[in-house]
Amino acid sequence: MNRNDSLINKYLRYIIPAMAGQLIFTLYTVVDGIFVARGVSETALAAASIATPFVTLLFAISITFAVGTSTIVARLLGENRTMEARRVFTESLVSLVLLSIVISVLVFIFLNPLCRLLGATESTLPYVKSYLLTIAPFIFSFVISYNLELLLATDGFPGLATIYVLFGVILNIILDWYTIFKLNWGIVGAGLATSFSQTVVIIIYLIHFAGRKATLRFTRFKFRRGLMLRQFMSGIPSGITEMSPGIVTFIFNRFIVTFMHDRELIIYSILSYVILLATVLANGIAQGAQPLVSYYHGRHERDTFHTIFGYEIRSGLMLAVLEIVVVLSFGKYIAMLFVNDGDALILEVSHALKLIAMAFPMLSMNIIIAGYLTALERSRVAAFISLMRCTLTLALSLALIATMLGTSNIWLSLAVSEMLSMIAAVLLYRKTRRVAIAETFDDM
């Protein structure tokens, strides 16, 4: 890292590409949804939403090991242990390839139970099965792609990572249009477009890491049983954060299928894309700052990484305010991306978006606090925060809102859930910080 840069410049140089990369990467999912809604049917859109938790699980696996690897690698580079950083990088990538093969085989064997578990109904089951069968052979591309993107940023090329992801999204848009509207392949075309475009980007990443400009390169290694577990534990909070939109979607879908109707399922399929965008942008701040926090943590520069955390909090709040303004101003037009003009669904989606937007400030704070603790290798506390906000507090909030205000207002439950989680996150952060300071004085 260039020590001549001011801290704020370093921070911006890392988080802007990370946020852009997260946003662009998420456009794979959003673009698929728009093309499926416009080119196939609203039922197919609901099916794509039902399959979303599985796809986000794949991305979560990728991010879990990406953040875990990046945290360890960034600290090793800060300690000038370059060869060890390369061994960690290589072992992680090979391990993920092997894991991807296992997941692909399991999808083919347990396809029907998986579809039912995700919440497929009789009307959506054929679409869900077709989509999962299409992406199953390409699961390696979902698992490895974001892993390599984050490691490219850790290698000192955050801007280049953004360019590569942008290229993949543009290719995905072109292939979505061609396979859905020209070839009439429906939801299968959407799955193939995403899988193929991500595979192309992976090839580009591998060319970089095989080149001379890369600090992180492929090298000989031996599998170490403890290393993957350490990477997993270090990255699990970020993996849960990435998985959180999928878990939230799963819980909402199951609630709607049980107590409501297909119409609400279609409404939530649109809301889920907006929640996903808010989540990944906040995650972009947390993950963009992560290499910097880990680097200065490795150098024991406490004041510096605390300052970076302050930058993160302010960035997260400004981002949330901007997101609320966009939703309040353009909610109708967001709905029209998925629903034909004049459809009564537009007003229902617009109203639901306003209720969902109330969650954004707390959502950003929870993700940033968990990401900061992850960068400091306080993974257990961070994992608890990340898991709590998308499971326990959400289920509790859904039950409370449905009972007190009726099912028509269940969209408020996300804001209630995030608020409860933020109270716990702030208390846990303060306790963890006091412990960290005490440990520092003990070491002196």
CSV table of C-alpha atoms in Angstrom, one decimal, residues 90-425:
chain,number,residue,atom,x,y,z
A,90,THR,CA,-3.5,-20.8,-4.0
A,91,GLU,CA,-4.8,-23.3,-1.4
A,92,SER,CA,-8.0,-21.4,-1.0
A,93,LEU,CA,-8.8,-21.3,-4.7
A,94,VAL,CA,-8.1,-25.0,-5.2
A,95,SER,CA,-10.3,-25.9,-2.2
A,96,LEU,CA,-13.2,-23.8,-3.6
A,97,VAL,CA,-13.0,-25.6,-7.0
A,98,LEU,CA,-13.3,-29.0,-5.2
A,99,LEU,CA,-16.2,-27.7,-3.1
A,100,SER,CA,-18.0,-26.4,-6.2
A,101,ILE,CA,-17.9,-29.9,-7.8
A,102,VAL,CA,-19.5,-31.4,-4.6
A,103,ILE,CA,-22.3,-28.9,-4.6
A,104,SER,CA,-23.1,-29.4,-8.3
A,105,VAL,CA,-23.4,-33.2,-7.7
A,106,LEU,CA,-25.7,-32.6,-4.8
A,107,VAL,CA,-28.0,-30.3,-6.8
A,108,PHE,CA,-28.5,-33.0,-9.4
A,109,ILE,CA,-29.2,-35.7,-6.9
A,110,PHE,CA,-31.5,-33.7,-4.6
A,111,LEU,CA,-33.2,-31.4,-7.1
A,112,ASN,CA,-36.9,-32.0,-6.2
A,113,PRO,CA,-36.4,-31.7,-2.4
A,114,LEU,CA,-34.3,-28.6,-2.9
A,115,CYS,CA,-37.1,-26.9,-4.9
A,116,ARG,CA,-39.7,-27.8,-2.3
A,117,LEU,CA,-37.4,-26.6,0.5
A,118,LEU,CA,-37.0,-23.2,-1.3
A,119,GLY,CA,-40.8,-22.8,-1.4
A,120,ALA,CA,-41.7,-23.8,-4.9
A,121,THR,CA,-45.5,-24.0,-5.5
A,122,GLU,CA,-47.2,-26.1,-8.2
A,123,SER,CA,-47.2,-23.1,-10.6
A,124,THR,CA,-43.6,-22.1,-10.0
A,125,LEU,CA,-42.0,-25.6,-9.6
A,126,PRO,CA,-41.2,-26.2,-13.4
A,127,TYR,CA,-39.5,-22.8,-13.6
A,128,VAL,CA,-37.5,-23.3,-10.4
A,129,LYS,CA,-36.3,-26.8,-11.6
A,130,SER,CA,-35.3,-25.5,-15.0
A,131,TYR,CA,-33.3,-22.6,-13.5
A,132,LEU,CA,-31.4,-24.8,-11.0
A,133,LEU,CA,-30.7,-27.5,-13.6
A,134,THR,CA,-29.3,-24.8,-15.9
A,135,ILE,CA,-26.8,-23.3,-13.3
A,136,ALA,CA,-25.8,-26.6,-11.7
A,137,PRO,CA,-22.9,-27.3,-14.1
A,138,PHE,CA,-21.6,-23.8,-13.6
A,139,ILE,CA,-21.7,-23.6,-9.8
A,140,PHE,CA,-17.9,-23.2,-9.8
A,141,SER,CA,-18.4,-19.8,-11.6
A,142,PHE,CA,-20.7,-18.5,-8.8
A,143,VAL,CA,-18.4,-19.7,-6.1
A,144,ILE,CA,-15.1,-18.5,-7.5
A,145,SER,CA,-16.0,-15.3,-9.3
A,146,TYR,CA,-16.5,-13.0,-6.3
A,147,ASN,CA,-13.7,-14.7,-4.5
A,148,LEU,CA,-11.2,-13.7,-7.2
A,149,GLU,CA,-12.7,-10.2,-7.4
A,150,LEU,CA,-12.0,-9.4,-3.7
A,151,LEU,CA,-8.6,-10.9,-3.9
A,152,LEU,CA,-7.7,-8.8,-6.9
A,153,ALA,CA,-8.5,-5.7,-4.8
A,154,THR,CA,-6.4,-7.1,-1.9
A,155,ASP,CA,-3.6,-7.6,-4.5
A,156,GLY,CA,-3.7,-3.8,-5.0
A,157,PHE,CA,-5.9,-3.6,-8.1
A,158,PRO,CA,-9.4,-2.5,-6.8
A,159,GLY,CA,-10.2,-0.5,-9.9
A,160,LEU,CA,-9.2,-3.3,-12.3
A,161,ALA,CA,-11.6,-5.6,-10.4
A,162,THR,CA,-14.5,-3.2,-11.0
A,163,ILE,CA,-13.7,-3.0,-14.7
A,164,TYR,CA,-13.7,-6.8,-15.0
A,165,VAL,CA,-17.0,-7.2,-13.2
A,166,LEU,CA,-18.6,-4.4,-15.4
A,167,PHE,CA,-17.5,-6.3,-18.5
A,168,GLY,CA,-19.2,-9.4,-17.1
A,169,VAL,CA,-22.5,-7.6,-16.4
A,170,ILE,CA,-22.5,-6.0,-19.9
A,171,LEU,CA,-22.0,-9.5,-21.4
A,172,ASN,CA,-24.8,-10.9,-19.2
A,173,ILE,CA,-27.2,-8.2,-20.4
A,174,ILE,CA,-26.4,-9.0,-24.0
A,175,LEU,CA,-26.8,-12.7,-23.5
A,176,ASP,CA,-30.0,-12.2,-21.5
A,177,TRP,CA,-31.6,-10.2,-24.3
A,178,TYR,CA,-30.4,-12.7,-26.9
A,179,THR,CA,-31.4,-15.9,-25.2
A,180,ILE,CA,-34.8,-14.7,-23.8
A,181,PHE,CA,-36.1,-12.5,-26.6
A,182,LYS,CA,-34.4,-13.9,-29.7
A,183,LEU,CA,-34.0,-17.6,-28.9
A,184,ASN,CA,-37.1,-17.8,-26.6
A,185,TRP,CA,-35.3,-19.9,-24.1
A,186,GLY,CA,-37.1,-18.4,-21.1
A,187,ILE,CA,-35.7,-18.7,-17.6
A,188,VAL,CA,-33.2,-21.2,-19.0
A,189,GLY,CA,-31.7,-18.5,-21.1
A,190,ALA,CA,-31.3,-16.2,-18.0
A,191,GLY,CA,-29.4,-19.0,-16.1
A,192,LEU,CA,-27.1,-19.7,-19.1
A,193,ALA,CA,-26.4,-15.9,-19.6
A,194,THR,CA,-25.4,-15.4,-16.0
A,195,SER,CA,-23.3,-18.6,-15.8
A,196,PHE,CA,-21.4,-18.1,-19.1
A,197,SER,CA,-20.7,-14.4,-18.4
A,198,GLN,CA,-19.2,-15.2,-15.0
A,199,THR,CA,-17.1,-18.0,-16.4
A,200,VAL,CA,-15.6,-15.5,-18.9
A,201,VAL,CA,-14.7,-13.1,-16.1
A,202,ILE,CA,-13.1,-15.9,-14.1
A,203,ILE,CA,-10.8,-16.6,-17.1
A,204,ILE,CA,-9.8,-13.0,-17.1
A,205,TYR,CA,-9.0,-13.0,-13.4
A,206,LEU,CA,-6.9,-16.1,-13.7
A,207,ILE,CA,-4.8,-14.5,-16.5
A,208,HIS,CA,-4.1,-11.6,-14.1
A,209,PHE,CA,-3.0,-13.8,-11.3
A,210,ALA,CA,-0.8,-15.8,-13.6
A,211,GLY,CA,1.0,-12.6,-14.8
A,212,ARG,CA,4.0,-10.7,-13.5
A,213,LYS,CA,2.1,-7.7,-12.2
A,214,ALA,CA,0.4,-9.7,-9.5
A,215,THR,CA,1.8,-9.9,-6.0
A,216,LEU,CA,-0.6,-12.9,-5.3
A,217,ARG,CA,0.4,-15.7,-7.6
A,218,PHE,CA,-0.1,-19.4,-7.9
A,219,THR,CA,2.5,-21.5,-6.1
A,220,ARG,CA,3.1,-24.9,-4.6
A,221,PHE,CA,1.2,-25.7,-1.4
A,222,LYS,CA,0.2,-28.4,0.9
A,223,PHE,CA,-3.4,-28.7,2.2
A,224,ARG,CA,-3.5,-27.5,5.8
A,225,ARG,CA,-6.5,-28.7,7.8
A,226,GLY,CA,-6.6,-25.7,10.0
A,227,LEU,CA,-6.2,-23.0,7.3
A,228,MET,CA,-9.6,-23.5,5.6
A,229,LEU,CA,-11.4,-23.5,9.0
A,230,ARG,CA,-9.6,-20.3,10.0
A,231,GLN,CA,-10.6,-18.7,6.7
A,232,PHE,CA,-14.2,-19.9,7.1
A,233,MET,CA,-14.4,-18.5,10.7
A,234,SER,CA,-12.9,-15.2,9.7
A,235,GLY,CA,-15.1,-14.8,6.7
A,236,ILE,CA,-18.4,-16.3,8.0
A,237,PRO,CA,-19.8,-12.9,9.1
A,238,SER,CA,-19.4,-11.5,5.6
A,239,GLY,CA,-20.8,-14.7,4.2
A,240,ILE,CA,-23.9,-14.4,6.4
A,241,THR,CA,-24.2,-10.8,5.4
A,242,GLU,CA,-24.1,-11.8,1.7
A,243,MET,CA,-26.5,-14.6,2.4
A,244,SER,CA,-28.8,-12.3,4.4
A,245,PRO,CA,-31.0,-11.2,1.4
A,246,GLY,CA,-31.4,-14.8,0.5
A,247,ILE,CA,-32.3,-15.8,4.1
A,248,VAL,CA,-34.7,-12.8,4.3
A,249,THR,CA,-36.2,-13.8,1.0
A,250,PHE,CA,-36.6,-17.4,2.1
A,251,ILE,CA,-38.4,-16.4,5.4
A,252,PHE,CA,-40.6,-13.9,3.6
A,253,ASN,CA,-41.5,-16.4,0.9
A,254,ARG,CA,-42.3,-19.1,3.4
A,255,PHE,CA,-44.5,-16.7,5.4
A,256,ILE,CA,-46.3,-15.5,2.2
A,257,VAL,CA,-46.9,-19.0,0.9
A,258,THR,CA,-48.3,-20.0,4.3
A,259,PHE,CA,-50.5,-17.0,5.2
A,260,MET,CA,-51.0,-15.0,2.0
A,261,HIS,CA,-51.3,-15.4,-1.8
A,262,ASP,CA,-49.2,-15.5,-5.0
A,263,ARG,CA,-49.9,-11.8,-5.6
A,264,GLU,CA,-47.9,-10.9,-2.5
A,265,LEU,CA,-45.2,-13.4,-3.6
A,266,ILE,CA,-44.8,-11.4,-6.8
A,267,ILE,CA,-44.7,-8.1,-4.9
A,268,TYR,CA,-42.0,-9.4,-2.6
A,269,SER,CA,-40.0,-10.7,-5.6
A,270,ILE,CA,-39.7,-7.1,-6.7
A,271,LEU,CA,-38.9,-5.8,-3.2
A,272,SER,CA,-36.2,-8.4,-2.8
A,273,TYR,CA,-34.1,-6.8,-5.6
A,274,VAL,CA,-34.2,-3.4,-3.8
A,275,ILE,CA,-33.3,-5.0,-0.5
A,276,LEU,CA,-30.5,-6.8,-2.2
A,277,LEU,CA,-29.1,-3.6,-3.7
A,278,ALA,CA,-29.2,-1.8,-0.3
A,279,THR,CA,-27.5,-4.7,1.3
A,280,VAL,CA,-24.6,-5.1,-1.2
A,281,LEU,CA,-23.9,-1.3,-1.3
A,282,ALA,CA,-23.5,-1.3,2.5
A,283,ASN,CA,-21.5,-4.5,2.2
A,284,GLY,CA,-19.3,-2.7,-0.4
A,285,ILE,CA,-18.3,-0.1,2.2
A,286,ALA,CA,-17.5,-2.9,4.8
A,287,GLN,CA,-15.6,-5.1,2.4
A,288,GLY,CA,-13.8,-2.2,0.6
A,289,ALA,CA,-12.5,-1.0,4.0
A,290,GLN,CA,-11.6,-4.5,5.2
A,291,PRO,CA,-8.2,-4.8,3.6
A,292,LEU,CA,-7.2,-1.4,5.0
A,293,VAL,CA,-8.5,-2.2,8.5
A,294,SER,CA,-6.8,-5.7,8.4
A,295,TYR,CA,-3.5,-4.1,7.1
A,296,TYR,CA,-3.3,-1.5,9.9
A,297,HIS,CA,-4.4,-4.1,12.4
A,298,GLY,CA,-1.4,-6.2,11.4
A,299,ARG,CA,0.8,-3.1,11.9
A,300,HIS,CA,-0.9,-2.4,15.3
A,301,GLU,CA,-1.9,1.1,14.3
A,302,ARG,CA,-5.0,1.3,16.4
A,303,ASP,CA,-5.9,5.0,15.9
A,304,THR,CA,-5.7,4.5,12.2
A,305,PHE,CA,-8.2,1.7,11.8
A,306,HIS,CA,-10.5,3.3,14.3
A,307,THR,CA,-10.5,6.4,12.1
A,308,ILE,CA,-11.4,4.3,9.1
A,309,PHE,CA,-14.3,2.9,11.0
A,310,GLY,CA,-15.6,6.4,11.5
A,311,TYR,CA,-15.4,7.0,7.8
A,312,GLU,CA,-17.4,3.8,7.3
A,313,ILE,CA,-20.2,4.9,9.6
A,314,ARG,CA,-20.6,8.3,7.9
A,315,SER,CA,-20.5,6.7,4.5
A,316,GLY,CA,-23.2,4.2,5.5
A,317,LEU,CA,-25.5,6.9,6.8
A,318,MET,CA,-25.1,9.0,3.7
A,319,LEU,CA,-25.8,6.0,1.5
A,320,ALA,CA,-29.0,5.1,3.4
A,321,VAL,CA,-30.3,8.7,3.1
A,322,LEU,CA,-29.7,8.6,-0.7
A,323,GLU,CA,-31.4,5.2,-1.0
A,324,ILE,CA,-34.5,6.5,0.9
A,325,VAL,CA,-34.7,9.6,-1.4
A,326,VAL,CA,-34.5,7.4,-4.5
A,327,VAL,CA,-37.2,5.0,-3.3
A,328,LEU,CA,-39.6,7.9,-2.3
A,329,SER,CA,-39.0,9.8,-5.5
A,330,PHE,CA,-38.9,6.9,-8.0
A,331,GLY,CA,-40.7,4.0,-6.4
A,332,LYS,CA,-43.4,3.9,-9.1
A,333,TYR,CA,-40.7,3.7,-11.8
A,334,ILE,CA,-38.8,1.0,-10.0
A,335,ALA,CA,-42.0,-1.0,-10.0
A,336,MET,CA,-42.5,-0.4,-13.7
A,337,LEU,CA,-39.2,-2.1,-14.5
A,338,PHE,CA,-40.9,-5.3,-13.6
A,339,VAL,CA,-44.6,-4.6,-14.0
A,340,ASN,CA,-46.5,-3.3,-17.1
A,341,ASP,CA,-47.7,0.3,-16.9
A,342,GLY,CA,-51.3,0.5,-15.7
A,343,ASP,CA,-51.2,-2.7,-13.6
A,344,ALA,CA,-52.7,-2.3,-10.1
A,345,LEU,CA,-49.5,-4.0,-8.8
A,346,ILE,CA,-47.5,-0.8,-9.4
A,347,LEU,CA,-49.3,1.1,-6.5
A,348,GLU,CA,-49.0,-1.9,-4.2
A,349,VAL,CA,-45.3,-2.2,-4.9
A,350,SER,CA,-44.7,1.5,-4.5
A,351,HIS,CA,-46.3,1.5,-1.1
A,352,ALA,CA,-44.4,-1.6,0.0
A,353,LEU,CA,-41.1,0.0,-1.1
A,354,LYS,CA,-41.7,3.0,1.2
A,355,LEU,CA,-42.1,0.7,4.1
A,356,ILE,CA,-39.0,-1.3,3.2
A,357,ALA,CA,-36.9,1.8,2.8
A,358,MET,CA,-37.3,2.7,6.5
A,359,ALA,CA,-34.9,-0.2,7.3
A,360,PHE,CA,-32.0,1.1,5.2
A,361,PRO,CA,-30.1,3.2,7.9
A,362,MET,CA,-30.2,0.4,10.4
A,363,LEU,CA,-29.3,-2.2,7.8
A,364,SER,CA,-26.2,-0.2,6.8
A,365,MET,CA,-25.0,0.2,10.4
A,366,ASN,CA,-25.4,-3.5,11.1
A,367,ILE,CA,-23.5,-4.6,8.1
A,368,ILE,CA,-20.7,-2.1,8.7
A,369,ILE,CA,-20.2,-3.0,12.3
A,370,ALA,CA,-20.1,-6.7,11.5
A,371,GLY,CA,-17.7,-6.1,8.7
A,372,TYR,CA,-15.4,-4.0,10.9
A,373,LEU,CA,-15.3,-6.6,13.6
A,374,THR,CA,-14.5,-9.2,10.9
A,375,ALA,CA,-11.6,-7.2,9.6
A,376,LEU,CA,-10.2,-7.3,13.2
A,377,GLU,CA,-10.7,-11.1,13.3
A,378,ARG,CA,-13.5,-10.8,15.9
A,379,SER,CA,-15.4,-13.3,13.8
A,380,ARG,CA,-17.7,-14.8,16.4
A,381,VAL,CA,-19.2,-11.5,17.5
A,382,ALA,CA,-19.5,-10.4,13.9
A,383,ALA,CA,-21.1,-13.7,12.9
A,384,PHE,CA,-23.7,-13.4,15.7
A,385,ILE,CA,-24.7,-9.9,14.6
A,386,SER,CA,-25.0,-10.9,10.9
A,387,LEU,CA,-27.0,-14.1,11.7
A,388,MET,CA,-29.3,-12.4,14.2
A,389,ARG,CA,-30.5,-9.7,11.9
A,390,CYS,CA,-31.7,-12.0,9.1
A,391,THR,CA,-33.2,-14.8,11.2
A,392,LEU,CA,-34.2,-14.3,14.9
A,393,THR,CA,-35.2,-10.7,14.8
A,394,LEU,CA,-36.8,-11.0,11.4
A,395,ALA,CA,-39.0,-13.9,12.4
A,396,LEU,CA,-40.0,-12.1,15.6
A,397,SER,CA,-40.8,-8.9,13.7
A,398,LEU,CA,-42.9,-10.7,11.1
A,399,ALA,CA,-45.0,-12.3,13.8
A,400,LEU,CA,-45.4,-9.0,15.7
A,401,ILE,CA,-46.3,-6.9,12.7
A,402,ALA,CA,-48.7,-9.5,11.3
A,403,THR,CA,-50.5,-9.8,14.7
A,404,MET,CA,-50.6,-6.2,15.6
A,405,LEU,CA,-51.0,-4.4,12.2
A,406,GLY,CA,-52.2,-7.2,9.9
A,407,THR,CA,-50.5,-9.0,7.0
A,408,SER,CA,-50.8,-6.1,4.7
A,409,ASN,CA,-48.2,-4.2,6.7
A,410,ILE,CA,-45.6,-7.1,7.0
A,411,TRP,CA,-43.2,-5.0,4.9
A,412,LEU,CA,-42.5,-2.9,8.0
A,413,SER,CA,-41.1,-6.0,9.7
A,414,LEU,CA,-37.7,-5.5,8.0
A,415,ALA,CA,-37.2,-2.1,9.6
A,416,VAL,CA,-38.2,-3.4,13.1
A,417,SER,CA,-35.9,-6.4,12.6
A,418,GLU,CA,-32.9,-4.2,11.7
A,419,MET,CA,-33.6,-1.8,14.5
A,420,LEU,CA,-33.6,-4.5,17.1
A,421,SER,CA,-30.4,-5.9,15.6
A,422,MET,CA,-28.7,-2.5,15.6
A,423,ILE,CA,-29.3,-2.0,19.3
A,424,ALA,CA,-27.6,-5.4,20.0
A,425,ALA,CA,-24.8,-4.7,17.4
